[in-house]
PDB file of C-alpha atoms and ligand atoms in Angstrom:
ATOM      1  CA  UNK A  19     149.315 112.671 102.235  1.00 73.00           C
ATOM      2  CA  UNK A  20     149.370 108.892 101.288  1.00 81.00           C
ATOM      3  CA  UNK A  21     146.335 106.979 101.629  1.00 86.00           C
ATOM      4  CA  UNK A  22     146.105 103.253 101.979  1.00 91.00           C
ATOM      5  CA  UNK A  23     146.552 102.620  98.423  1.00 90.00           C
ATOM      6  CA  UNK A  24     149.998 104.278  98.271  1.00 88.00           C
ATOM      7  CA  UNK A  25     151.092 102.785 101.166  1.00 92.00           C
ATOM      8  CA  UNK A  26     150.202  99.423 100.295  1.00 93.00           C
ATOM      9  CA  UNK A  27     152.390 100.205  96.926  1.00 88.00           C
ATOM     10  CA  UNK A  28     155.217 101.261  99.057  1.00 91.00           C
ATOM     11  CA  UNK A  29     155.330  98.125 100.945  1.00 93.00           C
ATOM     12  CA  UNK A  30     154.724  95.874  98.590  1.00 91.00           C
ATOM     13  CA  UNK A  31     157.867  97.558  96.693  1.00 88.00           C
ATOM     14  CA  UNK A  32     159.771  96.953 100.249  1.00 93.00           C
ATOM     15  CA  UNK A  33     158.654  93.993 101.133  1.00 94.00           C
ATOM     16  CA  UNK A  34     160.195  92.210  97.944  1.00 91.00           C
ATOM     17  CA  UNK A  35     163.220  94.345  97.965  1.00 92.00           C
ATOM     18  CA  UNK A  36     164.227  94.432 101.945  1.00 96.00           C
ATOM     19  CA  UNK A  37     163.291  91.590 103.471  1.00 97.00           C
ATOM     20  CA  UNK A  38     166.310  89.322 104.539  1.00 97.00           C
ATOM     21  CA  UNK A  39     168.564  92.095 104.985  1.00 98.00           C
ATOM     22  CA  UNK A  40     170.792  93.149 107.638  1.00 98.00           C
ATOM     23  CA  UNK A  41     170.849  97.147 109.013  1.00 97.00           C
ATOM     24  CA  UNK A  42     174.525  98.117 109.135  1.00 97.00           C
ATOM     25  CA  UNK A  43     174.015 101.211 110.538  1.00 95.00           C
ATOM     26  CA  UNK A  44     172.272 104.730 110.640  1.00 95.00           C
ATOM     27  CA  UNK A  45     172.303 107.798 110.228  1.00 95.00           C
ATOM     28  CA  UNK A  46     169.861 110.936 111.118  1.00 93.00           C
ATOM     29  CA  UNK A  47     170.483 114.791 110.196  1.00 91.00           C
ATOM     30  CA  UNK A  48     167.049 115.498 111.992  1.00 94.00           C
ATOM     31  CA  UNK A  49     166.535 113.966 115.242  1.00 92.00           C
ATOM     32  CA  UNK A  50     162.530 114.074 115.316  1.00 94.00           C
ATOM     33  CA  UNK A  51     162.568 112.339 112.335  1.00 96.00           C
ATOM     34  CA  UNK A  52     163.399 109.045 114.298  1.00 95.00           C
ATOM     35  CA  UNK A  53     163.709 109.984 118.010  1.00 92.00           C
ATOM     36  CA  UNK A  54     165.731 107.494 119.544  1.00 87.00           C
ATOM     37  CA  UNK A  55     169.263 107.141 121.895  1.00 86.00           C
ATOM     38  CA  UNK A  56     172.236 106.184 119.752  1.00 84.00           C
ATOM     39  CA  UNK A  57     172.808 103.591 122.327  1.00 86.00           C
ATOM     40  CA  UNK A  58     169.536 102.541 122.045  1.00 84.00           C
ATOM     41  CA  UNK A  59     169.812 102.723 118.052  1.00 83.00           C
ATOM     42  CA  UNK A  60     172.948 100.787 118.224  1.00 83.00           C
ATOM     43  CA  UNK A  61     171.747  98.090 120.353  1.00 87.00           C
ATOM     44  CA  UNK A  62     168.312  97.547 118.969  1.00 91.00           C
ATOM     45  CA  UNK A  63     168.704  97.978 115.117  1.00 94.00           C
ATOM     46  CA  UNK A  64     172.424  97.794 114.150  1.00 95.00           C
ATOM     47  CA  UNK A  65     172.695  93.942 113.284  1.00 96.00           C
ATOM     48  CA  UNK A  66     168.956  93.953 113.702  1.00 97.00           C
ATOM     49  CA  UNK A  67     167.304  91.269 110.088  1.00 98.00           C
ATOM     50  CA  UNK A  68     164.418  92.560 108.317  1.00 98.00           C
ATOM     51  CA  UNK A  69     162.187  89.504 108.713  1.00 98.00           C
ATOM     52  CA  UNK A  70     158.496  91.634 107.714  1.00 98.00           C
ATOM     53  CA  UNK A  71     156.833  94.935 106.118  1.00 97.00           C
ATOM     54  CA  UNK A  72     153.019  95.273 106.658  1.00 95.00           C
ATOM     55  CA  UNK A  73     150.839  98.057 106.806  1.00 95.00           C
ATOM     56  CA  UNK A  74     148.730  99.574 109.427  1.00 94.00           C
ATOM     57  CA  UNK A  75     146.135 102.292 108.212  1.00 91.00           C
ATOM     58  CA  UNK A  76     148.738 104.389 106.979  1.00 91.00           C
ATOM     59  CA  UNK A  77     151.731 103.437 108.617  1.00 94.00           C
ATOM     60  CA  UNK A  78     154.974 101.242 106.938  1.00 96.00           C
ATOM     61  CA  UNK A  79     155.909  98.475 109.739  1.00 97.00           C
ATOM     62  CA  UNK A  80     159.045  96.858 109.204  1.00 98.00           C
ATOM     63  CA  UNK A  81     159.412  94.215 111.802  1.00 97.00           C
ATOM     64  CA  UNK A  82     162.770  93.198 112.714  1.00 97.00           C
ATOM     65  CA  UNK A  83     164.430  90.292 113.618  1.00 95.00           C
ATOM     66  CA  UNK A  84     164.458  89.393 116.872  1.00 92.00           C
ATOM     67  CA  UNK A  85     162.200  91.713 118.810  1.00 93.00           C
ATOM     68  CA  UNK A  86     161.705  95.422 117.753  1.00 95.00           C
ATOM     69  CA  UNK A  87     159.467  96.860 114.884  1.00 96.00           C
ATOM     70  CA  UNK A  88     160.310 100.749 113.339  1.00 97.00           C
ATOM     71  CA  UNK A  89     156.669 102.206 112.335  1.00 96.00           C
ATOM     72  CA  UNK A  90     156.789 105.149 109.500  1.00 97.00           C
ATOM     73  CA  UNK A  91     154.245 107.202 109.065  1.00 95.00           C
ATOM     74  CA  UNK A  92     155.019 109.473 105.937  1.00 94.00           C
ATOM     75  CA  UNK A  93     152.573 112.154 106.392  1.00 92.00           C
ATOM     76  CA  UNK A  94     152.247 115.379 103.883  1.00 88.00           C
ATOM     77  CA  UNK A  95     156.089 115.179 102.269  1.00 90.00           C
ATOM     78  CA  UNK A  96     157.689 111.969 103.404  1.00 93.00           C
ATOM     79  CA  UNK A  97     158.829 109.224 101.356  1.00 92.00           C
ATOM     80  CA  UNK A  98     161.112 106.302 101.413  1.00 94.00           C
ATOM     81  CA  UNK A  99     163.539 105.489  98.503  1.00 93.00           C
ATOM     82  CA  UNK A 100     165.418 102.301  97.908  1.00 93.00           C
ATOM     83  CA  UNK A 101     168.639 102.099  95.947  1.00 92.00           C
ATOM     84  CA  UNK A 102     170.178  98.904  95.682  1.00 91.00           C
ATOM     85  CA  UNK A 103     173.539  98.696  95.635  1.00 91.00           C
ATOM     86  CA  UNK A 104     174.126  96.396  92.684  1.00 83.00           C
ATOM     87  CA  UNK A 105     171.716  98.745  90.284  1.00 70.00           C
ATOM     88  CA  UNK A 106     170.529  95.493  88.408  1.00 66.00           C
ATOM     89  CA  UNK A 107     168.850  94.476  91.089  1.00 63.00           C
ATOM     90  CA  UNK A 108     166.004  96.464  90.073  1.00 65.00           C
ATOM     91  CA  UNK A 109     164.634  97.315  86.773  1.00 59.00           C
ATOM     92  CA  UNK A 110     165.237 100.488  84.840  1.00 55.00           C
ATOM     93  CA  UNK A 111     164.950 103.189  87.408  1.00 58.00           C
ATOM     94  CA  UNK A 112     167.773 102.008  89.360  1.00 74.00           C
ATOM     95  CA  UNK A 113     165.800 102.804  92.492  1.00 82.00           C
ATOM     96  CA  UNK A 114     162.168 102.000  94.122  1.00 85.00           C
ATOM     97  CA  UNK A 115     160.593 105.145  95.835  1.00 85.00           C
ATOM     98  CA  UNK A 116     156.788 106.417  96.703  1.00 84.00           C
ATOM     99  CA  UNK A 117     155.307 108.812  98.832  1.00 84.00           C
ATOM    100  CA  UNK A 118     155.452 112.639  98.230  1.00 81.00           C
ATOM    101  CA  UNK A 119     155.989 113.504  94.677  1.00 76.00           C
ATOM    102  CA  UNK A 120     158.795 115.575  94.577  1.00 78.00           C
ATOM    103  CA  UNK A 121     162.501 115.689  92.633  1.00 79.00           C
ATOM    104  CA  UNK A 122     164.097 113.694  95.634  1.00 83.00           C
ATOM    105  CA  UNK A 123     162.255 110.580  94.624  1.00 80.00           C
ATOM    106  CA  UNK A 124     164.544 110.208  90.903  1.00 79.00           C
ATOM    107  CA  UNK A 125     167.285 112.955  92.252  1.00 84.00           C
ATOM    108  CA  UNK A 126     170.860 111.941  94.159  1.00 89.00           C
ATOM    109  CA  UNK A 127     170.739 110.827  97.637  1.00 93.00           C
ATOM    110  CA  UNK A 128     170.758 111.888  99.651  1.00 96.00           C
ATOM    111  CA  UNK A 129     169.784 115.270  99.266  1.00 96.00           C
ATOM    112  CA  UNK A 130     168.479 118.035 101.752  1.00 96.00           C
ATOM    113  CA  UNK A 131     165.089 116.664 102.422  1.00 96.00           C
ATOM    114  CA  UNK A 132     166.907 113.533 103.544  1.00 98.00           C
ATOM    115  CA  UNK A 133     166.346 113.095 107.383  1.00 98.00           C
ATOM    116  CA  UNK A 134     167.024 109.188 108.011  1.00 97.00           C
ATOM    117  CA  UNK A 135     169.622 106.744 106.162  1.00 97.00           C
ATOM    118  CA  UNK A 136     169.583 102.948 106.764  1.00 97.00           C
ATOM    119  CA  UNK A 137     172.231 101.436 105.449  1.00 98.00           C
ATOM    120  CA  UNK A 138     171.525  97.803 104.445  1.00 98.00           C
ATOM    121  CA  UNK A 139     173.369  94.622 103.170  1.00 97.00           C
ATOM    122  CA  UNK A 140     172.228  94.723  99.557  1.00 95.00           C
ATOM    123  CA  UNK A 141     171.728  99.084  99.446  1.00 95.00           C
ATOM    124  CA  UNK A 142     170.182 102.074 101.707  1.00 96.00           C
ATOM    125  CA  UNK A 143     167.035 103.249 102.432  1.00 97.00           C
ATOM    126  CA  UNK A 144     166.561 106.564 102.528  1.00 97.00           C
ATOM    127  CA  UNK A 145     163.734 108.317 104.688  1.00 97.00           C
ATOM    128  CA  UNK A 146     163.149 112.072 102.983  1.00 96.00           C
ATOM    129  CA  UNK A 147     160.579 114.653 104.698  1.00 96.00           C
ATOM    130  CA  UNK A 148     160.468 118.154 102.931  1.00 94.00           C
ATOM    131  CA  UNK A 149     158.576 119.605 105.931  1.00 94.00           C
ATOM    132  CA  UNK A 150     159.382 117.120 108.777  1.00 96.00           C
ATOM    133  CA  UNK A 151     155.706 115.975 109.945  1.00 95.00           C
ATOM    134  CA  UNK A 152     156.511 112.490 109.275  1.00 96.00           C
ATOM    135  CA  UNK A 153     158.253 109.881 111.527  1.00 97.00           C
ATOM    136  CA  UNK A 154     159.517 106.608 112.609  1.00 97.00           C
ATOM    137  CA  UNK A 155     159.908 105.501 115.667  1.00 95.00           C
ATOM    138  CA  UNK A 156     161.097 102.242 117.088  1.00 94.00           C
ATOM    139  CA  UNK A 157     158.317  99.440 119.288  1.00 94.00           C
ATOM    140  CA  UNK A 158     159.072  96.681 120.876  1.00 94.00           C
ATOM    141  CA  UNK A 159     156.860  94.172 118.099  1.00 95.00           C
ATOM    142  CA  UNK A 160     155.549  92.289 120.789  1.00 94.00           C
ATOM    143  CA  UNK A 161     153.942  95.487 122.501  1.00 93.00           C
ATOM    144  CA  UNK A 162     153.227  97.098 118.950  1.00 91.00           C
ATOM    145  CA  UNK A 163     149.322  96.304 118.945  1.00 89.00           C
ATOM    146  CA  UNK A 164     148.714  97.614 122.350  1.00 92.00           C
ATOM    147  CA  UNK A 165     150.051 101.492 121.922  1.00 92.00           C
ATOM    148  CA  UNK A 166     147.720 103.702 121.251  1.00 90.00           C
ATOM    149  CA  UNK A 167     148.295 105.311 117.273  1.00 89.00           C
ATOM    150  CA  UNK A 168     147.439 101.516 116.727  1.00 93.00           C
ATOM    151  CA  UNK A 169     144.917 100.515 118.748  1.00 94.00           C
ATOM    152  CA  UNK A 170     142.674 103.302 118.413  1.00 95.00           C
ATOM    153  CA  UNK A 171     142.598 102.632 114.495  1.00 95.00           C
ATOM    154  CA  UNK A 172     139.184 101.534 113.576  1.00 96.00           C
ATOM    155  CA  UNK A 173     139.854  98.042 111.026  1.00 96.00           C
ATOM    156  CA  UNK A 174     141.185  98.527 108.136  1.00 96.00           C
ATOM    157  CA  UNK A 175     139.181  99.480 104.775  1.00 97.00           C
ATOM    158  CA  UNK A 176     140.215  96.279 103.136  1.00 96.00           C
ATOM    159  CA  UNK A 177     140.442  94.072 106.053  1.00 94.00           C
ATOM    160  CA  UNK A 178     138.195  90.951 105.322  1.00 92.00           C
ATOM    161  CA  UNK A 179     136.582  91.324 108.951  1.00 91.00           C
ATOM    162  CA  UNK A 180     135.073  94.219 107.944  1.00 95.00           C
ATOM    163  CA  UNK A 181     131.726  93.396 106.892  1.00 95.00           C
ATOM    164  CA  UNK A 182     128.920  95.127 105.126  1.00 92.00           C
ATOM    165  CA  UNK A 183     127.203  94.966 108.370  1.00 95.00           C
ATOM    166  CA  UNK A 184     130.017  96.374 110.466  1.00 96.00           C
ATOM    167  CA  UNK A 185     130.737  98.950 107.706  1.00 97.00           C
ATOM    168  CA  UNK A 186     127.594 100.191 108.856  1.00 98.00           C
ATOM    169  CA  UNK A 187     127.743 100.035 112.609  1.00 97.00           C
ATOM    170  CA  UNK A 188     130.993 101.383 112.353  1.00 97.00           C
ATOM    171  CA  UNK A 189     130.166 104.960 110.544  1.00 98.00           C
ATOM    172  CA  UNK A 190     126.348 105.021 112.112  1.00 98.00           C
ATOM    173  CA  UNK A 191     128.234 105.639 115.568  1.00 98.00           C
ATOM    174  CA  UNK A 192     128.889 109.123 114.595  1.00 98.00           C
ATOM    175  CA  UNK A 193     124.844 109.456 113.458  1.00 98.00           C
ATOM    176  CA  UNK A 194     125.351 113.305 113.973  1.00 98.00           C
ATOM    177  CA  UNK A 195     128.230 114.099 111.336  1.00 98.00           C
ATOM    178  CA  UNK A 196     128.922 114.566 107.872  1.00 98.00           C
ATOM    179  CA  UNK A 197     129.271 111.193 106.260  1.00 98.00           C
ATOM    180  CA  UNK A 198     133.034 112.599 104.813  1.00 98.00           C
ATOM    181  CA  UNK A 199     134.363 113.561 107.529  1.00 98.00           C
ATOM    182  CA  UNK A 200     132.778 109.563 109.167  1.00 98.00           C
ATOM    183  CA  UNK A 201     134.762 108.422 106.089  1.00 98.00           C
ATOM    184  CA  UNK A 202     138.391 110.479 107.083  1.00 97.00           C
ATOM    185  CA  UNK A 203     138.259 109.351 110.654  1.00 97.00           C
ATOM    186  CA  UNK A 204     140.946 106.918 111.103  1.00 95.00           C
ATOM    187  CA  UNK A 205     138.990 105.572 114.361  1.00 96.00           C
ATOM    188  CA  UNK A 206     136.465 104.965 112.690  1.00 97.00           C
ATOM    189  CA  UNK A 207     137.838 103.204 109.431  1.00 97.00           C
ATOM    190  CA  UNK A 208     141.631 103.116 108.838  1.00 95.00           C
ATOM    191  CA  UNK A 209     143.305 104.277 105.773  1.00 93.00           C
ATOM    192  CA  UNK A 210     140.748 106.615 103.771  1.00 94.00           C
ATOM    193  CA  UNK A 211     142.003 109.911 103.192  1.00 91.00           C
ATOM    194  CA  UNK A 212     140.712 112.574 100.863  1.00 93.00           C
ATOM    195  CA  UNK A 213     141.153 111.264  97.413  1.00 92.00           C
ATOM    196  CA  UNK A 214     139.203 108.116  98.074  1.00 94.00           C
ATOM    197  CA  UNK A 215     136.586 109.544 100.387  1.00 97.00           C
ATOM    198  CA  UNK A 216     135.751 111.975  97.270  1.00 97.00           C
ATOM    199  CA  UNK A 217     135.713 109.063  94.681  1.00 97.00           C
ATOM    200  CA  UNK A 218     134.238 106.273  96.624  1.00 98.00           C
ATOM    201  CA  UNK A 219     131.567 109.201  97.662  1.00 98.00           C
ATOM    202  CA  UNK A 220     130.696 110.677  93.762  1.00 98.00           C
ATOM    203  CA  UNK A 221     130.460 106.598  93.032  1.00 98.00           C
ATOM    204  CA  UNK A 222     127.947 105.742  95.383  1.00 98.00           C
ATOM    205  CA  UNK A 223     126.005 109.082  94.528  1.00 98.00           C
ATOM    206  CA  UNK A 224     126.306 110.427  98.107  1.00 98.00           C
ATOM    207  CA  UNK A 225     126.957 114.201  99.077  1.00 98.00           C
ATOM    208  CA  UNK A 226     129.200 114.161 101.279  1.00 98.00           C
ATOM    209  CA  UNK A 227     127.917 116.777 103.973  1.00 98.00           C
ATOM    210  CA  UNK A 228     125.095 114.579 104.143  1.00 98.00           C
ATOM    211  CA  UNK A 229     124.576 113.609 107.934  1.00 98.00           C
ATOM    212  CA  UNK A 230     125.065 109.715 108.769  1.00 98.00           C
ATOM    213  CA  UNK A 231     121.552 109.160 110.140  1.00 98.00           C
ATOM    214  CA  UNK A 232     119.959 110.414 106.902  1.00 98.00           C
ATOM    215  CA  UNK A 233     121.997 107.151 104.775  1.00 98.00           C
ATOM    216  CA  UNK A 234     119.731 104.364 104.550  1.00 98.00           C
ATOM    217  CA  UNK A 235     122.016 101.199 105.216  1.00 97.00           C
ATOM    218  CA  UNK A 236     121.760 100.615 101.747  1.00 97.00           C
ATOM    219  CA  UNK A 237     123.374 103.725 100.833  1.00 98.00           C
ATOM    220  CA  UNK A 238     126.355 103.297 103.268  1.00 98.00           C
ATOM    221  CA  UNK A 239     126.303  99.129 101.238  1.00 97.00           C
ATOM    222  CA  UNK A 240     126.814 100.607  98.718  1.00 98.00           C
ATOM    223  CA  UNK A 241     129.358 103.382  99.605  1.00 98.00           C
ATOM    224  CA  UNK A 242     131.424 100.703 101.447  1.00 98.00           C
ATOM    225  CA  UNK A 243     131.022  98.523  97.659  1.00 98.00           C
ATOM    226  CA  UNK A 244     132.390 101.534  96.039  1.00 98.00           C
ATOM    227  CA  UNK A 245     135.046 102.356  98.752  1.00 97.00           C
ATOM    228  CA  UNK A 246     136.513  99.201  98.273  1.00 97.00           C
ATOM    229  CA  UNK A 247     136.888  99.358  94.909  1.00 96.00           C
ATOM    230  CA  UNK A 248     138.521 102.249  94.218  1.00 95.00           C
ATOM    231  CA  UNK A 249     141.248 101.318  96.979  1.00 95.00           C
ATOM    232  CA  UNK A 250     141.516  97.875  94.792  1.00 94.00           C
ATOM    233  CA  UNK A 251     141.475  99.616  91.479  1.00 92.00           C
ATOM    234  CA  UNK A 252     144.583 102.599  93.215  1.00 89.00           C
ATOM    235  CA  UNK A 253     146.977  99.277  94.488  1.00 89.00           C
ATOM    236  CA  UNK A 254     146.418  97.471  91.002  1.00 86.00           C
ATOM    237  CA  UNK A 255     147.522 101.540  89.388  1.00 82.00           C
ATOM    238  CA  UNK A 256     150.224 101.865  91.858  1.00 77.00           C
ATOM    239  CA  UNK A 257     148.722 104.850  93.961  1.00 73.00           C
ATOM    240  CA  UNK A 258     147.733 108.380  92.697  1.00 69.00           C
ATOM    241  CA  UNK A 259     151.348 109.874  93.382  1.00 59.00           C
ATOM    242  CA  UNK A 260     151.254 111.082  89.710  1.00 49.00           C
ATOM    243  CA  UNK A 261     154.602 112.644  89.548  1.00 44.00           C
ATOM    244  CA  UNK A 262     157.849 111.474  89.616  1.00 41.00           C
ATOM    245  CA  UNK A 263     156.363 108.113  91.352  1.00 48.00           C
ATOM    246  CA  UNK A 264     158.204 104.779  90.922  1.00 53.00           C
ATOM    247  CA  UNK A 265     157.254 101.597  91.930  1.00 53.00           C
ATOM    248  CA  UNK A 266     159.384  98.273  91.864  1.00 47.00           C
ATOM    249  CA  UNK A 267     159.333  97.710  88.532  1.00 49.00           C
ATOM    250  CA  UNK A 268     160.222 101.334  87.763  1.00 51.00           C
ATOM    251  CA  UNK A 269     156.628 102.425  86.601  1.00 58.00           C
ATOM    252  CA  UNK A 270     154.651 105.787  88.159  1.00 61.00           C
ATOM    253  CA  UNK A 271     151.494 105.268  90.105  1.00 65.00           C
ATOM    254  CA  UNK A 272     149.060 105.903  87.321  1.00 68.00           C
ATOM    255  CA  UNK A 273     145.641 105.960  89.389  1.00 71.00           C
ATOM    256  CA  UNK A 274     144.201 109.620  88.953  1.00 76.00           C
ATOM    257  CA  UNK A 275     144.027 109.575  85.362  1.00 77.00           C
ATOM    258  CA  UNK A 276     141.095 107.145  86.627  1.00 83.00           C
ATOM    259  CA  UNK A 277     140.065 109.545  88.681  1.00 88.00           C
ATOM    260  CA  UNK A 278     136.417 110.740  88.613  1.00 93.00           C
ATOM    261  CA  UNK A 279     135.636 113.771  90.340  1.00 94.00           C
ATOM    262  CA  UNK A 280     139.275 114.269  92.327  1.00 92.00           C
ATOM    263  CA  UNK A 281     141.711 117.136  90.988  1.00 88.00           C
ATOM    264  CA  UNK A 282     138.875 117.484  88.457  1.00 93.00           C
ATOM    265  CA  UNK A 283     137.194 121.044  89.030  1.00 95.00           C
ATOM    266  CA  UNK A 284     135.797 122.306  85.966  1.00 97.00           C
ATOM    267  CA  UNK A 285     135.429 119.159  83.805  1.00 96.00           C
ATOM    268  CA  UNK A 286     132.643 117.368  82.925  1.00 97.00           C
ATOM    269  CA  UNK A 287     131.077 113.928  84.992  1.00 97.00           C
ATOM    270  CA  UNK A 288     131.892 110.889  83.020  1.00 96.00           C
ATOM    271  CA  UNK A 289     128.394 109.858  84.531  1.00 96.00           C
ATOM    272  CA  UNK A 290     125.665 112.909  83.869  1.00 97.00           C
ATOM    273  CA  UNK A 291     127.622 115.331  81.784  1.00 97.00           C
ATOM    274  CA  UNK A 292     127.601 118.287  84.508  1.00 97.00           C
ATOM    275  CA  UNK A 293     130.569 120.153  85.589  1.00 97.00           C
ATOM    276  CA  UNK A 294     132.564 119.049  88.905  1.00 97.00           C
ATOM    277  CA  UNK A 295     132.718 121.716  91.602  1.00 97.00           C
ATOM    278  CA  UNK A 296     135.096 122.150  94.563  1.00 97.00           C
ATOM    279  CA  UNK A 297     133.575 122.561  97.886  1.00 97.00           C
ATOM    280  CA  UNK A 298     135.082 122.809 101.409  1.00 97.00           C
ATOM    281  CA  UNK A 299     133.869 120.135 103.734  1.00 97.00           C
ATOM    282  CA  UNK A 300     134.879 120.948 107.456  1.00 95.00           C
ATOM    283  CA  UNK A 301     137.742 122.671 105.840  1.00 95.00           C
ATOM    284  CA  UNK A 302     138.999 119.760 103.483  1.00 95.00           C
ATOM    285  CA  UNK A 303     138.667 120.594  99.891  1.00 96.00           C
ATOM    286  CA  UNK A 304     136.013 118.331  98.294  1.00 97.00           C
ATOM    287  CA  UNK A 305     135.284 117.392  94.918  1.00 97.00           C
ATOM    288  CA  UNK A 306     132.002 116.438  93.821  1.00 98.00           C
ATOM    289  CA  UNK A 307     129.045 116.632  91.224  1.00 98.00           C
ATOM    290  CA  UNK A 308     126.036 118.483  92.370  1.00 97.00           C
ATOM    291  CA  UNK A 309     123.814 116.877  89.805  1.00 98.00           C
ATOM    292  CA  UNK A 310     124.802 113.003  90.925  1.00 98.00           C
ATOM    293  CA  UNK A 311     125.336 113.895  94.360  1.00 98.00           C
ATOM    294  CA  UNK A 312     122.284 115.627  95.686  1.00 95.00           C
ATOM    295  CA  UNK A 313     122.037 117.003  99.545  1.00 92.00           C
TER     296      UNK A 313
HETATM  297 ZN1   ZN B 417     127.318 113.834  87.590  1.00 85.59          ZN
END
């Protein structure tokens, strides 16, 4: 699934290639894939300007112009691709796409994972979802903050009001758990998901069954340090979707081969020499270094 990082790359890609355009009109071969009335569809979107893309936790907003906002959430295979209609509008790849790794992202579009097509002023947007977990859906902008997949995110991981001190309030309210599974609750923080839990975790030397209470608040300063860095270091990479990945200038997301201990069972710790393991945290495959990360 993408985490914040590839999310952020996705709408940063979007937000430089879609705002200022126009929806002519769309099109859906799977209705849960955007569950709304074609009357409704018509009236609301059809005509409807692309004024703003932001990011929620994991969730693509593009706000519209005048009133409604369509939220995506991508979940395990979703991803949106972009192909301009005048192909020199972006660089070499003809096309910006991200989420899911799969053929669809560099194939012709659309193709059978396609569920949604937007059809723009300057080129379509295509929504693809292999397995059909993801959505969007269409809010009112003005009610957006108020329904509940938003407001029960906890703040972002890279929002500015989240400081060290409320880092720290934030995860010690679930004393009792494992300080991974703290770190996945999107309640609790928004937009950490299991690549960066693992690395921001083998950074700060943390195990991460270890139970919240027995962190000092130094420890969880620290994890929060490493947290945001990794997420920093993933935007500046372009994500961890490793295959297949393009981003706006027609480059793949390049961040696990700076990977530490994630997808890297069986190789040695860049920091003590020791082999990194797999585990199974609450049923989320974990990797880790038992030497640097002690229980
Ligand atoms: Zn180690």
């Amino acid at each position: 699934m993408p985490e914040l990082p590839e999310v952020e790359t996705i709408k940063r890609g979007l937000k430089r290639l879609l705002v200022g355009q126009e929806i002519l009109s769309i099109e859906r071969n799977w209705h849960k894939s955007f569950p709304i009335e074609s009357n409704r569809s018509n009236k609301f979107l059809i005509g409807a300007k692309i004024s703003d893309i932001h990011r929620i936790g994991k969730m693509l907003v593009i706000e519209l112009y005048p009133a409604f906002s369509i939220i995506i959430h991508l979940k395990m295979t979703g991803q949106l691709v972009y192909v301009p209609n005048n192909l020199s509008d972006i660089g070499d790849m003809n096309r910006f796409g991200g989420g899911h790794p799969t053929d669809s992202l560099i194939g012709k579009l659309p193709d059978k994972s396609t569920r949604v097509i937007l059809t723009l002023s300057k080129g379509i947007l295509y929504f693809n979802d292999q397995r059909k977990f993801g959505w969007m859906k269409l809010y009112k902008t003005k009610s957006l903050l108020n329904t509940a997949m938003i407001s029960n995110l906890g703040p972002d991981a890279l929002d500015a009001s989240l400081t060290r001190g409320e880092f720290v309030n934030r995860i010690r309210k679930r004393s009792k758990s494992k300080i991974k599974v703290v770190l996945l609750d999107q309640s609790t923080i928004a937009g950490v998901g299991n690549i960066y839990a693992d690395e921001s975790l083998w950074a700060s030397k943390i195990h991460p069954e270890t139970i919240v209470e027995k962190l000092s608040d130094l420890e969880l300063r620290c994890l929060q340090f490493e947290l945001i860095k990794v997420l920093n270091l993933a935007i500046e990479k372009g994500g961890s979707t490793d295959k297949n990945y393009v981003n706006a200038d027609g480059e793949k997301g390049s961040y696990l081969t700076y990977a530490r201990v994630f997808r890297r069972t069986g190789m040695p710790c860049s920091e003590c020499g020791w082999t990194i393991s797999k585990i199974k945290v609450n049923g989320r495959g974990t990797h880790i270094c038992l030497k640097c990360q002690k229980l």
